[in-house]
Amino acid sequence: MLTLIPGETRLETLEAIWRSGAPARLDRKCQKAVEKSAQIVSQAARGEAAVYGVNTGFGKLASVKIAPGDTATLQRNLVLSHCCGVGEALDEATTRLMMSLKLLSLGRGASGVRWEVIALIEAMLERGVTPVIPVQGSVGASGDLAPLAHMSAVLIGEGEALFKGKKLQGKEALTAAGLEPVVLGPKEGLGLINGTQFSTALALTGLFDAWRNAQNCLVTSALSTDAIMGSTAPLQAEIHTLRGHRGQIEVAAAMRALMDGSVIRESHREDDARVQDPYCIRCQPQVAGAAVDMLRFAASTLETEANAVTDNPLVIQAGIVSGGNFHAEPVAFAADTIALAIAEIGAIAQRRVALMVDPTLSHDLPPFLTPEPGLNSGYMIAEVTTAALMSENKHLANPCSTDSTPTSANQEDHVSMAAHGARRLKAMNANLSVILAVEAMCAAQGVAFRAPLVTSISLQSALKTLEKAAPRLNGDRYLAPDIEAAAGLVRSGALVAAAGLEFGL
């Protein structure tokens, strides 16, 4: 059981929830503030003054006053009417992360929900009741309304949920887990469906996988450098210190460490007719380092957002006040930033693959890295696959945050598009993992052709792990399973671990 501290939860905890499936609960120190805000909302619901979302309609209907006896119906209707999502269901791990983020937001004590609502979300996480949430339908303001409504519907016994591998009606799932639905009080439906937790959860998972890919690209680029007998002179620390960017400095240092002791490298320090390597080798610290810096920027934004209160209105010292924290523009910018980093890591990695299969550029490696070119095609089409995925990622990297369209009768007239901006990151990371896997396979083949010269101890360890999943290509064979197996090593972090690389976010 992981403990969430509202306002202070770190990315490491959120990644653990996503990757391990561990249940989460709020630190009990926040309960007093939660209950106090709920009391304030309850009092407002009984009063005569119109308070948005408490005793009024929503959006363009905010001017309609709701009688005290109808507040429970108002909140239930709100949740049900907003369950308009379409498309495939969000995966369970990301849904659980989304629920944990909602806990963090409600736990700040500014949303006006009762503790029993929080307790039910915690119990669902602990007992494995996972709402079925369609992935399409949010424009990222006024929050992720449709996805969060599908999550919230299960709390009131509606919608659908997964429990022990079966899809059940919401109330059936709760009953099977020994839980009871709640009857929503004033503002509670609005507090649940208003917020950026869907977009933020998707952006976080995109960040976590992008960082893992970034770590892998340090290993694969080091292998590629040895495969083509590239120079390590461009990795010298003074070059990168003179420019000053943190990511660039750290990427160069990591690559120096990975290649330290390479016999291949030492073999051509003298009498090498080549003066400079192509940019995909020489400029890896500059490109990957810039991507690392961008990912760290996005990480800072998303850690803040994960701890934020993003529903509306909020219970603050001045009373119950309407604002705009539900607008997911920070998440949209972060998602666009992550997308750019993913695309560029893949773009330069793909050029290294192209370099290695080209005998005019690979410094005496055989065409397409096969021992018998002509009879065998080797990695010819694997390189084409990386080109296709690189190009796809370039298209997907076009910004989503610059798009907007008015909704809700022009009341919500500027939106962030954070939801699909974050959702595309899963596909982009999957594409990148394959590009890096093929690079690793090509580099392994290239390094093998340099025998009896060998690469560094760290990279030899990575190659041994890779060889188990994707053996050396001595002759043409059905290659798709090897590529997928190698991509699995990239996605799991096994290749990075084998190389002994430590490179933290």
PDB file of N, CA and C in Angstrom, residues 57-114:
ATOM      1  N   GLY A  57     -27.305  24.977 -11.953  1.00  0.00           N
ATOM      2  CA  GLY A  57     -26.959  24.116 -13.069  1.00  0.00           C
ATOM      3  C   GLY A  57     -25.490  24.299 -13.435  1.00  0.00           C
ATOM      4  N   PHE A  58     -25.094  23.728 -14.578  1.00  0.00           N
ATOM      5  CA  PHE A  58     -23.679  23.704 -14.942  1.00  0.00           C
ATOM      6  C   PHE A  58     -23.452  24.332 -16.306  1.00  0.00           C
ATOM      7  N   GLY A  59     -22.232  24.880 -16.477  1.00  0.00           N
ATOM      8  CA  GLY A  59     -21.862  25.461 -17.753  1.00  0.00           C
ATOM      9  C   GLY A  59     -22.799  26.578 -18.152  1.00  0.00           C
ATOM     10  N   LYS A  60     -23.402  26.482 -19.342  1.00  0.00           N
ATOM     11  CA  LYS A  60     -24.318  27.502 -19.843  1.00  0.00           C
ATOM     12  C   LYS A  60     -25.598  27.572 -19.010  1.00  0.00           C
ATOM     13  N   LEU A  61     -25.844  26.511 -18.200  1.00  0.00           N
ATOM     14  CA  LEU A  61     -27.049  26.465 -17.371  1.00  0.00           C
ATOM     15  C   LEU A  61     -26.778  26.910 -15.933  1.00  0.00           C
ATOM     16  N   ALA A  62     -25.679  27.621 -15.721  1.00  0.00           N
ATOM     17  CA  ALA A  62     -25.288  28.012 -14.369  1.00  0.00           C
ATOM     18  C   ALA A  62     -26.267  28.992 -13.727  1.00  0.00           C
ATOM     19  N   SER A  63     -27.079  29.660 -14.519  1.00  0.00           N
ATOM     20  CA  SER A  63     -28.026  30.631 -13.974  1.00  0.00           C
ATOM     21  C   SER A  63     -29.297  29.981 -13.425  1.00  0.00           C
ATOM     22  N   VAL A  64     -29.447  28.669 -13.639  1.00  0.00           N
ATOM     23  CA  VAL A  64     -30.642  27.969 -13.161  1.00  0.00           C
ATOM     24  C   VAL A  64     -30.427  27.554 -11.706  1.00  0.00           C
ATOM     25  N   LYS A  65     -31.289  28.034 -10.796  1.00  0.00           N
ATOM     26  CA  LYS A  65     -31.178  27.712  -9.366  1.00  0.00           C
ATOM     27  C   LYS A  65     -31.839  26.355  -9.094  1.00  0.00           C
ATOM     28  N   ILE A  66     -31.186  25.550  -8.264  1.00  0.00           N
ATOM     29  CA  ILE A  66     -31.662  24.209  -7.934  1.00  0.00           C
ATOM     30  C   ILE A  66     -32.145  24.181  -6.479  1.00  0.00           C
ATOM     31  N   ALA A  67     -33.311  23.599  -6.257  1.00  0.00           N
ATOM     32  CA  ALA A  67     -33.862  23.531  -4.907  1.00  0.00           C
ATOM     33  C   ALA A  67     -33.033  22.607  -4.031  1.00  0.00           C
ATOM     34  N   PRO A  68     -32.945  22.878  -2.715  1.00  0.00           N
ATOM     35  CA  PRO A  68     -32.139  22.040  -1.815  1.00  0.00           C
ATOM     36  C   PRO A  68     -32.498  20.559  -1.897  1.00  0.00           C
ATOM     37  N   GLY A  69     -33.755  20.247  -2.095  1.00  0.00           N
ATOM     38  CA  GLY A  69     -34.163  18.848  -2.149  1.00  0.00           C
ATOM     39  C   GLY A  69     -33.708  18.122  -3.402  1.00  0.00           C
ATOM     40  N   ASP A  70     -33.225  18.882  -4.378  1.00  0.00           N
ATOM     41  CA  ASP A  70     -32.814  18.266  -5.646  1.00  0.00           C
ATOM     42  C   ASP A  70     -31.299  18.190  -5.808  1.00  0.00           C
ATOM     43  N   THR A  71     -30.529  18.563  -4.783  1.00  0.00           N
ATOM     44  CA  THR A  71     -29.073  18.618  -4.963  1.00  0.00           C
ATOM     45  C   THR A  71     -28.478  17.238  -5.223  1.00  0.00           C
ATOM     46  N   ALA A  72     -28.994  16.200  -4.570  1.00  0.00           N
ATOM     47  CA  ALA A  72     -28.460  14.849  -4.811  1.00  0.00           C
ATOM     48  C   ALA A  72     -28.773  14.403  -6.233  1.00  0.00           C
ATOM     49  N   THR A  73     -29.978  14.664  -6.691  1.00  0.00           N
ATOM     50  CA  THR A  73     -30.352  14.321  -8.067  1.00  0.00           C
ATOM     51  C   THR A  73     -29.506  15.110  -9.058  1.00  0.00           C
ATOM     52  N   LEU A  74     -29.255  16.365  -8.749  1.00  0.00           N
ATOM     53  CA  LEU A  74     -28.427  17.210  -9.610  1.00  0.00           C
ATOM     54  C   LEU A  74     -27.048  16.579  -9.842  1.00  0.00           C
ATOM     55  N   GLN A  75     -26.425  16.140  -8.755  1.00  0.00           N
ATOM     56  CA  GLN A  75     -25.075  15.578  -8.883  1.00  0.00           C
ATOM     57  C   GLN A  75     -25.105  14.236  -9.612  1.00  0.00           C
ATOM     58  N   ARG A  76     -26.086  13.419  -9.338  1.00  0.00           N
ATOM     59  CA  ARG A  76     -26.193  12.128 -10.036  1.00  0.00           C
ATOM     60  C   ARG A  76     -26.434  12.346 -11.529  1.00  0.00           C
ATOM     61  N   ASN A  77     -27.345  13.255 -11.846  1.00  0.00           N
ATOM     62  CA  ASN A  77     -27.617  13.554 -13.251  1.00  0.00           C
ATOM     63  C   ASN A  77     -26.370  14.081 -13.962  1.00  0.00           C
ATOM     64  N   LEU A  78     -25.609  14.886 -13.260  1.00  0.00           N
ATOM     65  CA  LEU A  78     -24.386  15.435 -13.840  1.00  0.00           C
ATOM     66  C   LEU A  78     -23.443  14.315 -14.280  1.00  0.00           C
ATOM     67  N   VAL A  79     -23.212  13.364 -13.383  1.00  0.00           N
ATOM     68  CA  VAL A  79     -22.300  12.261 -13.699  1.00  0.00           C
ATOM     69  C   VAL A  79     -22.836  11.453 -14.874  1.00  0.00           C
ATOM     70  N   LEU A  80     -24.100  11.072 -14.815  1.00  0.00           N
ATOM     71  CA  LEU A  80     -24.670  10.224 -15.858  1.00  0.00           C
ATOM     72  C   LEU A  80     -24.701  10.929 -17.210  1.00  0.00           C
ATOM     73  N   SER A  81     -25.056  12.196 -17.226  1.00  0.00           N
ATOM     74  CA  SER A  81     -25.173  12.925 -18.494  1.00  0.00           C
ATOM     75  C   SER A  81     -23.824  13.143 -19.159  1.00  0.00           C
ATOM     76  N   HIS A  82     -22.763  13.097 -18.353  1.00  0.00           N
ATOM     77  CA  HIS A  82     -21.432  13.333 -18.905  1.00  0.00           C
ATOM     78  C   HIS A  82     -20.721  12.039 -19.309  1.00  0.00           C
ATOM     79  N   CYS A  83     -21.369  10.903 -19.118  1.00  0.00           N
ATOM     80  CA  CYS A  83     -20.777   9.625 -19.545  1.00  0.00           C
ATOM     81  C   CYS A  83     -21.000   9.440 -21.045  1.00  0.00           C
ATOM     82  N   CYS A  84     -20.259  10.199 -21.820  1.00  0.00           N
ATOM     83  CA  CYS A  84     -20.422  10.210 -23.277  1.00  0.00           C
ATOM     84  C   CYS A  84     -19.135   9.835 -23.997  1.00  0.00           C
ATOM     85  N   GLY A  85     -18.215   9.178 -23.308  1.00  0.00           N
ATOM     86  CA  GLY A  85     -16.963   8.784 -23.920  1.00  0.00           C
ATOM     87  C   GLY A  85     -17.158   7.688 -24.951  1.00  0.00           C
ATOM     88  N   VAL A  86     -16.252   7.638 -25.916  1.00  0.00           N
ATOM     89  CA  VAL A  86     -16.284   6.611 -26.957  1.00  0.00           C
ATOM     90  C   VAL A  86     -14.869   6.056 -27.143  1.00  0.00           C
ATOM     91  N   GLY A  87     -14.780   5.008 -27.946  1.00  0.00           N
ATOM     92  CA  GLY A  87     -13.470   4.443 -28.249  1.00  0.00           C
ATOM     93  C   GLY A  87     -13.109   3.296 -27.320  1.00  0.00           C
ATOM     94  N   GLU A  88     -11.907   2.796 -27.495  1.00  0.00           N
ATOM     95  CA  GLU A  88     -11.428   1.680 -26.690  1.00  0.00           C
ATOM     96  C   GLU A  88     -11.289   2.096 -25.232  1.00  0.00           C
ATOM     97  N   ALA A  89     -11.237   1.121 -24.352  1.00  0.00           N
ATOM     98  CA  ALA A  89     -11.122   1.396 -22.920  1.00  0.00           C
ATOM     99  C   ALA A  89      -9.678   1.706 -22.543  1.00  0.00           C
ATOM    100  N   LEU A  90      -9.525   2.632 -21.630  1.00  0.00           N
ATOM    101  CA  LEU A  90      -8.212   2.931 -21.066  1.00  0.00           C
ATOM    102  C   LEU A  90      -7.690   1.689 -20.344  1.00  0.00           C
ATOM    103  N   ASP A  91      -6.399   1.425 -20.460  1.00  0.00           N
ATOM    104  CA  ASP A  91      -5.844   0.248 -19.794  1.00  0.00           C
ATOM    105  C   ASP A  91      -5.975   0.379 -18.272  1.00  0.00           C
ATOM    106  N   GLU A  92      -6.005  -0.764 -17.599  1.00  0.00           N
ATOM    107  CA  GLU A  92      -6.260  -0.782 -16.159  1.00  0.00           C
ATOM    108  C   GLU A  92      -5.194  -0.030 -15.364  1.00  0.00           C
ATOM    109  N   ALA A  93      -3.931  -0.195 -15.725  1.00  0.00           N
ATOM    110  CA  ALA A  93      -2.861   0.439 -14.958  1.00  0.00           C
ATOM    111  C   ALA A  93      -2.988   1.956 -14.988  1.00  0.00           C
ATOM    112  N   THR A  94      -3.288   2.513 -16.159  1.00  0.00           N
ATOM    113  CA  THR A  94      -3.420   3.969 -16.273  1.00  0.00           C
ATOM    114  C   THR A  94      -4.695   4.445 -15.596  1.00  0.00           C
ATOM    115  N   THR A  95      -5.746   3.636 -15.646  1.00  0.00           N
ATOM    116  CA  THR A  95      -6.983   3.996 -14.940  1.00  0.00           C
ATOM    117  C   THR A  95      -6.733   4.083 -13.437  1.00  0.00           C
ATOM    118  N   ARG A  96      -5.983   3.149 -12.896  1.00  0.00           N
ATOM    119  CA  ARG A  96      -5.668   3.169 -11.466  1.00  0.00           C
ATOM    120  C   ARG A  96      -4.802   4.380 -11.113  1.00  0.00           C
ATOM    121  N   LEU A  97      -3.901   4.746 -12.004  1.00  0.00           N
ATOM    122  CA  LEU A  97      -3.116   5.958 -11.774  1.00  0.00           C
ATOM    123  C   LEU A  97      -4.020   7.181 -11.787  1.00  0.00           C
ATOM    124  N   MET A  98      -4.949   7.222 -12.712  1.00  0.00           N
ATOM    125  CA  MET A  98      -5.919   8.320 -12.792  1.00  0.00           C
ATOM    126  C   MET A  98      -6.727   8.430 -11.492  1.00  0.00           C
ATOM    127  N   MET A  99      -7.174   7.315 -10.962  1.00  0.00           N
ATOM    128  CA  MET A  99      -7.913   7.321  -9.702  1.00  0.00           C
ATOM    129  C   MET A  99      -7.037   7.827  -8.554  1.00  0.00           C
ATOM    130  N   SER A 100      -5.779   7.456  -8.554  1.00  0.00           N
ATOM    131  CA  SER A 100      -4.856   7.914  -7.511  1.00  0.00           C
ATOM    132  C   SER A 100      -4.640   9.420  -7.600  1.00  0.00           C
ATOM    133  N   LEU A 101      -4.569   9.935  -8.834  1.00  0.00           N
ATOM    134  CA  LEU A 101      -4.426  11.379  -9.015  1.00  0.00           C
ATOM    135  C   LEU A 101      -5.673  12.116  -8.515  1.00  0.00           C
ATOM    136  N   LYS A 102      -6.832  11.527  -8.726  1.00  0.00           N
ATOM    137  CA  LYS A 102      -8.064  12.150  -8.204  1.00  0.00           C
ATOM    138  C   LYS A 102      -8.035  12.188  -6.687  1.00  0.00           C
ATOM    139  N   LEU A 103      -7.516  11.129  -6.068  1.00  0.00           N
ATOM    140  CA  LEU A 103      -7.356  11.145  -4.615  1.00  0.00           C
ATOM    141  C   LEU A 103      -6.474  12.305  -4.173  1.00  0.00           C
ATOM    142  N   LEU A 104      -5.360  12.490  -4.872  1.00  0.00           N
ATOM    143  CA  LEU A 104      -4.442  13.577  -4.509  1.00  0.00           C
ATOM    144  C   LEU A 104      -5.121  14.925  -4.596  1.00  0.00           C
ATOM    145  N   SER A 105      -5.917  15.124  -5.637  1.00  0.00           N
ATOM    146  CA  SER A 105      -6.605  16.402  -5.814  1.00  0.00           C
ATOM    147  C   SER A 105      -7.655  16.620  -4.727  1.00  0.00           C
ATOM    148  N   LEU A 106      -8.482  15.617  -4.476  1.00  0.00           N
ATOM    149  CA  LEU A 106      -9.516  15.745  -3.445  1.00  0.00           C
ATOM    150  C   LEU A 106      -8.906  15.884  -2.056  1.00  0.00           C
ATOM    151  N   GLY A 107      -7.737  15.274  -1.867  1.00  0.00           N
ATOM    152  CA  GLY A 107      -7.095  15.300  -0.555  1.00  0.00           C
ATOM    153  C   GLY A 107      -6.544  16.646  -0.145  1.00  0.00           C
ATOM    154  N   ARG A 108      -6.492  17.591  -1.066  1.00  0.00           N
ATOM    155  CA  ARG A 108      -6.014  18.935  -0.711  1.00  0.00           C
ATOM    156  C   ARG A 108      -7.045  19.700   0.122  1.00  0.00           C
ATOM    157  N   GLY A 109      -8.275  19.198   0.158  1.00  0.00           N
ATOM    158  CA  GLY A 109      -9.285  19.830   1.005  1.00  0.00           C
ATOM    159  C   GLY A 109      -9.877  21.097   0.437  1.00  0.00           C
ATOM    160  N   ALA A 110      -9.936  21.205  -0.885  1.00  0.00           N
ATOM    161  CA  ALA A 110     -10.520  22.393  -1.504  1.00  0.00           C
ATOM    162  C   ALA A 110     -11.668  22.045  -2.444  1.00  0.00           C
ATOM    163  N   SER A 111     -12.065  20.781  -2.463  1.00  0.00           N
ATOM    164  CA  SER A 111     -13.082  20.337  -3.419  1.00  0.00           C
ATOM    165  C   SER A 111     -14.457  20.163  -2.801  1.00  0.00           C
ATOM    166  N   GLY A 112     -14.537  20.077  -1.498  1.00  0.00           N
ATOM    167  CA  GLY A 112     -15.829  20.009  -0.828  1.00  0.00           C
ATOM    168  C   GLY A 112     -16.491  18.654  -0.841  1.00  0.00           C
ATOM    169  N   VAL A 113     -15.758  17.584  -1.113  1.00  0.00           N
ATOM    170  CA  VAL A 113     -16.349  16.247  -1.074  1.00  0.00           C
ATOM    171  C   VAL A 113     -16.176  15.638   0.314  1.00  0.00           C
ATOM    172  N   ARG A 114     -17.075  14.743   0.660  1.00  0.00           N
ATOM    173  CA  ARG A 114     -16.976  14.071   1.964  1.00  0.00           C
ATOM    174  C   ARG A 114     -15.889  12.997   1.928  1.00  0.00           C
TER     175      ARG A 114
END
